[in-house]
């Protein structure tokens, strides 16, 4: 509905494992890749591997929108009481993995909601 309202006619939506991204990008480069709720479960090495794949297929000047949880007051409960293994990253930790895959630091913006628990990263590939 939003695409029709704003006359956007080139949308492709895929539901699959993130690691399979490249098989959908053989003949096009997406301008925007949104990946939220996944980095919370990937250790740095695995996160970097996936983000390198995203960076590779992203169009020049394209955008990555992602997020990661930051350590917070609920962490002991989430970790010990319900045994939910999350990967917590500081703002700099999140920025560092984005920089390592190729996003220039000046093209990365990390925004937090008022409680500063959920960090939204917006990164732009060099044009």
PDB file of C-alpha atoms in Angstrom, residues 10-93:
ATOM      1  CA  UNK A  10      10.670  -1.673  -7.697  1.00  0.00           C
ATOM      2  CA  UNK A  11      10.343  -3.537  -4.418  1.00  0.00           C
ATOM      3  CA  UNK A  12      11.655  -7.028  -3.909  1.00  0.00           C
ATOM      4  CA  UNK A  13      10.961  -8.862  -0.675  1.00  0.00           C
ATOM      5  CA  UNK A  14      12.565 -12.163   0.271  1.00  0.00           C
ATOM      6  CA  UNK A  15      12.076 -14.383   3.261  1.00  0.00           C
ATOM      7  CA  UNK A  16      15.051 -16.668   3.779  1.00  0.00           C
ATOM      8  CA  UNK A  17      18.132 -17.084   5.925  1.00  0.00           C
ATOM      9  CA  UNK A  18      20.286 -13.962   5.908  1.00  0.00           C
ATOM     10  CA  UNK A  19      23.336 -15.981   4.880  1.00  0.00           C
ATOM     11  CA  UNK A  20      21.586 -16.740   1.572  1.00  0.00           C
ATOM     12  CA  UNK A  21      21.408 -13.078   0.588  1.00  0.00           C
ATOM     13  CA  UNK A  22      23.828 -13.389  -2.313  1.00  0.00           C
ATOM     14  CA  UNK A  23      21.664 -15.845  -4.245  1.00  0.00           C
ATOM     15  CA  UNK A  24      19.020 -13.125  -4.624  1.00  0.00           C
ATOM     16  CA  UNK A  25      21.450 -10.432  -5.701  1.00  0.00           C
ATOM     17  CA  UNK A  26      22.974 -11.917  -8.849  1.00  0.00           C
ATOM     18  CA  UNK A  27      21.456  -9.360 -11.204  1.00  0.00           C
ATOM     19  CA  UNK A  28      20.664  -6.400  -8.973  1.00  0.00           C
ATOM     20  CA  UNK A  29      22.114  -4.432  -6.092  1.00  0.00           C
ATOM     21  CA  UNK A  30      19.638  -3.335  -3.421  1.00  0.00           C
ATOM     22  CA  UNK A  31      19.627   0.323  -2.414  1.00  0.00           C
ATOM     23  CA  UNK A  32      18.460  -0.513   1.112  1.00  0.00           C
ATOM     24  CA  UNK A  33      18.978  -3.608   3.223  1.00  0.00           C
ATOM     25  CA  UNK A  34      17.088  -3.714   6.517  1.00  0.00           C
ATOM     26  CA  UNK A  35      18.233  -6.335   8.989  1.00  0.00           C
ATOM     27  CA  UNK A  36      16.891  -5.911  12.492  1.00  0.00           C
ATOM     28  CA  UNK A  37      16.859  -8.304  15.420  1.00  0.00           C
ATOM     29  CA  UNK A  38      19.604 -10.578  14.107  1.00  0.00           C
ATOM     30  CA  UNK A  39      22.904  -9.109  15.306  1.00  0.00           C
ATOM     31  CA  UNK A  40      21.695  -9.688  18.866  1.00  0.00           C
ATOM     32  CA  UNK A  41      22.445 -13.376  18.286  1.00  0.00           C
ATOM     33  CA  UNK A  42      25.617 -13.283  16.174  1.00  0.00           C
ATOM     34  CA  UNK A  43      29.067 -13.102  17.750  1.00  0.00           C
ATOM     35  CA  UNK A  44      31.429 -10.619  16.105  1.00  0.00           C
ATOM     36  CA  UNK A  45      33.012 -13.042  13.635  1.00  0.00           C
ATOM     37  CA  UNK A  46      29.660 -14.296  12.366  1.00  0.00           C
ATOM     38  CA  UNK A  47      28.194 -10.755  12.314  1.00  0.00           C
ATOM     39  CA  UNK A  48      31.150  -9.468  10.302  1.00  0.00           C
ATOM     40  CA  UNK A  49      30.877 -12.346   7.826  1.00  0.00           C
ATOM     41  CA  UNK A  50      27.190 -11.621   7.214  1.00  0.00           C
ATOM     42  CA  UNK A  51      27.683  -7.853   7.057  1.00  0.00           C
ATOM     43  CA  UNK A  52      30.468  -8.299   4.479  1.00  0.00           C
ATOM     44  CA  UNK A  53      27.973 -10.163   2.280  1.00  0.00           C
ATOM     45  CA  UNK A  54      25.485  -7.334   2.670  1.00  0.00           C
ATOM     46  CA  UNK A  55      28.123  -4.706   1.931  1.00  0.00           C
ATOM     47  CA  UNK A  56      29.204  -6.595  -1.184  1.00  0.00           C
ATOM     48  CA  UNK A  57      25.717  -6.703  -2.731  1.00  0.00           C
ATOM     49  CA  UNK A  58      24.610  -3.227  -1.620  1.00  0.00           C
ATOM     50  CA  UNK A  59      24.535  -0.638  -4.395  1.00  0.00           C
ATOM     51  CA  UNK A  60      27.095   2.197  -4.291  1.00  0.00           C
ATOM     52  CA  UNK A  61      25.574   4.838  -2.008  1.00  0.00           C
ATOM     53  CA  UNK A  62      23.172   2.197  -0.639  1.00  0.00           C
ATOM     54  CA  UNK A  63      21.981   2.018   2.954  1.00  0.00           C
ATOM     55  CA  UNK A  64      22.108  -0.665   5.623  1.00  0.00           C
ATOM     56  CA  UNK A  65      19.664  -0.347   8.499  1.00  0.00           C
ATOM     57  CA  UNK A  66      20.373  -2.673  11.395  1.00  0.00           C
ATOM     58  CA  UNK A  67      20.277  -2.721  15.174  1.00  0.00           C
ATOM     59  CA  UNK A  68      21.740  -4.318  18.268  1.00  0.00           C
ATOM     60  CA  UNK A  69      20.860  -4.442  21.935  1.00  0.00           C
ATOM     61  CA  UNK A  70      23.118  -2.718  24.432  1.00  0.00           C
ATOM     62  CA  UNK A  71      23.883  -4.057  27.894  1.00  0.00           C
ATOM     63  CA  UNK A  72      21.144  -2.900  30.246  1.00  0.00           C
ATOM     64  CA  UNK A  73      19.516  -3.539  33.611  1.00  0.00           C
ATOM     65  CA  UNK A  74      17.576  -6.542  32.254  1.00  0.00           C
ATOM     66  CA  UNK A  75      20.696  -8.388  31.079  1.00  0.00           C
ATOM     67  CA  UNK A  76      21.174 -10.552  34.225  1.00  0.00           C
ATOM     68  CA  UNK A  77      17.549 -11.659  34.099  1.00  0.00           C
ATOM     69  CA  UNK A  78      17.599 -12.377  30.361  1.00  0.00           C
ATOM     70  CA  UNK A  79      20.920 -14.227  30.602  1.00  0.00           C
ATOM     71  CA  UNK A  80      20.506 -16.188  33.849  1.00  0.00           C
ATOM     72  CA  UNK A  81      16.799 -16.502  34.580  1.00  0.00           C
ATOM     73  CA  UNK A  82      15.512 -17.343  31.125  1.00  0.00           C
ATOM     74  CA  UNK A  83      18.837 -18.449  29.586  1.00  0.00           C
ATOM     75  CA  UNK A  84      18.413 -16.282  26.494  1.00  0.00           C
ATOM     76  CA  UNK A  85      21.849 -15.907  24.902  1.00  0.00           C
ATOM     77  CA  UNK A  86      22.077 -12.402  23.517  1.00  0.00           C
ATOM     78  CA  UNK A  87      25.096 -10.554  22.144  1.00  0.00           C
ATOM     79  CA  UNK A  88      25.213  -7.112  23.730  1.00  0.00           C
ATOM     80  CA  UNK A  89      27.253  -4.408  21.990  1.00  0.00           C
ATOM     81  CA  UNK A  90      28.171  -0.906  22.996  1.00  0.00           C
ATOM     82  CA  UNK A  91      27.633   1.865  20.440  1.00  0.00           C
ATOM     83  CA  UNK A  92      31.345   1.726  19.630  1.00  0.00           C
ATOM     84  CA  UNK A  93      31.257  -2.075  19.359  1.00  0.00           C
TER      85      UNK A  93
END
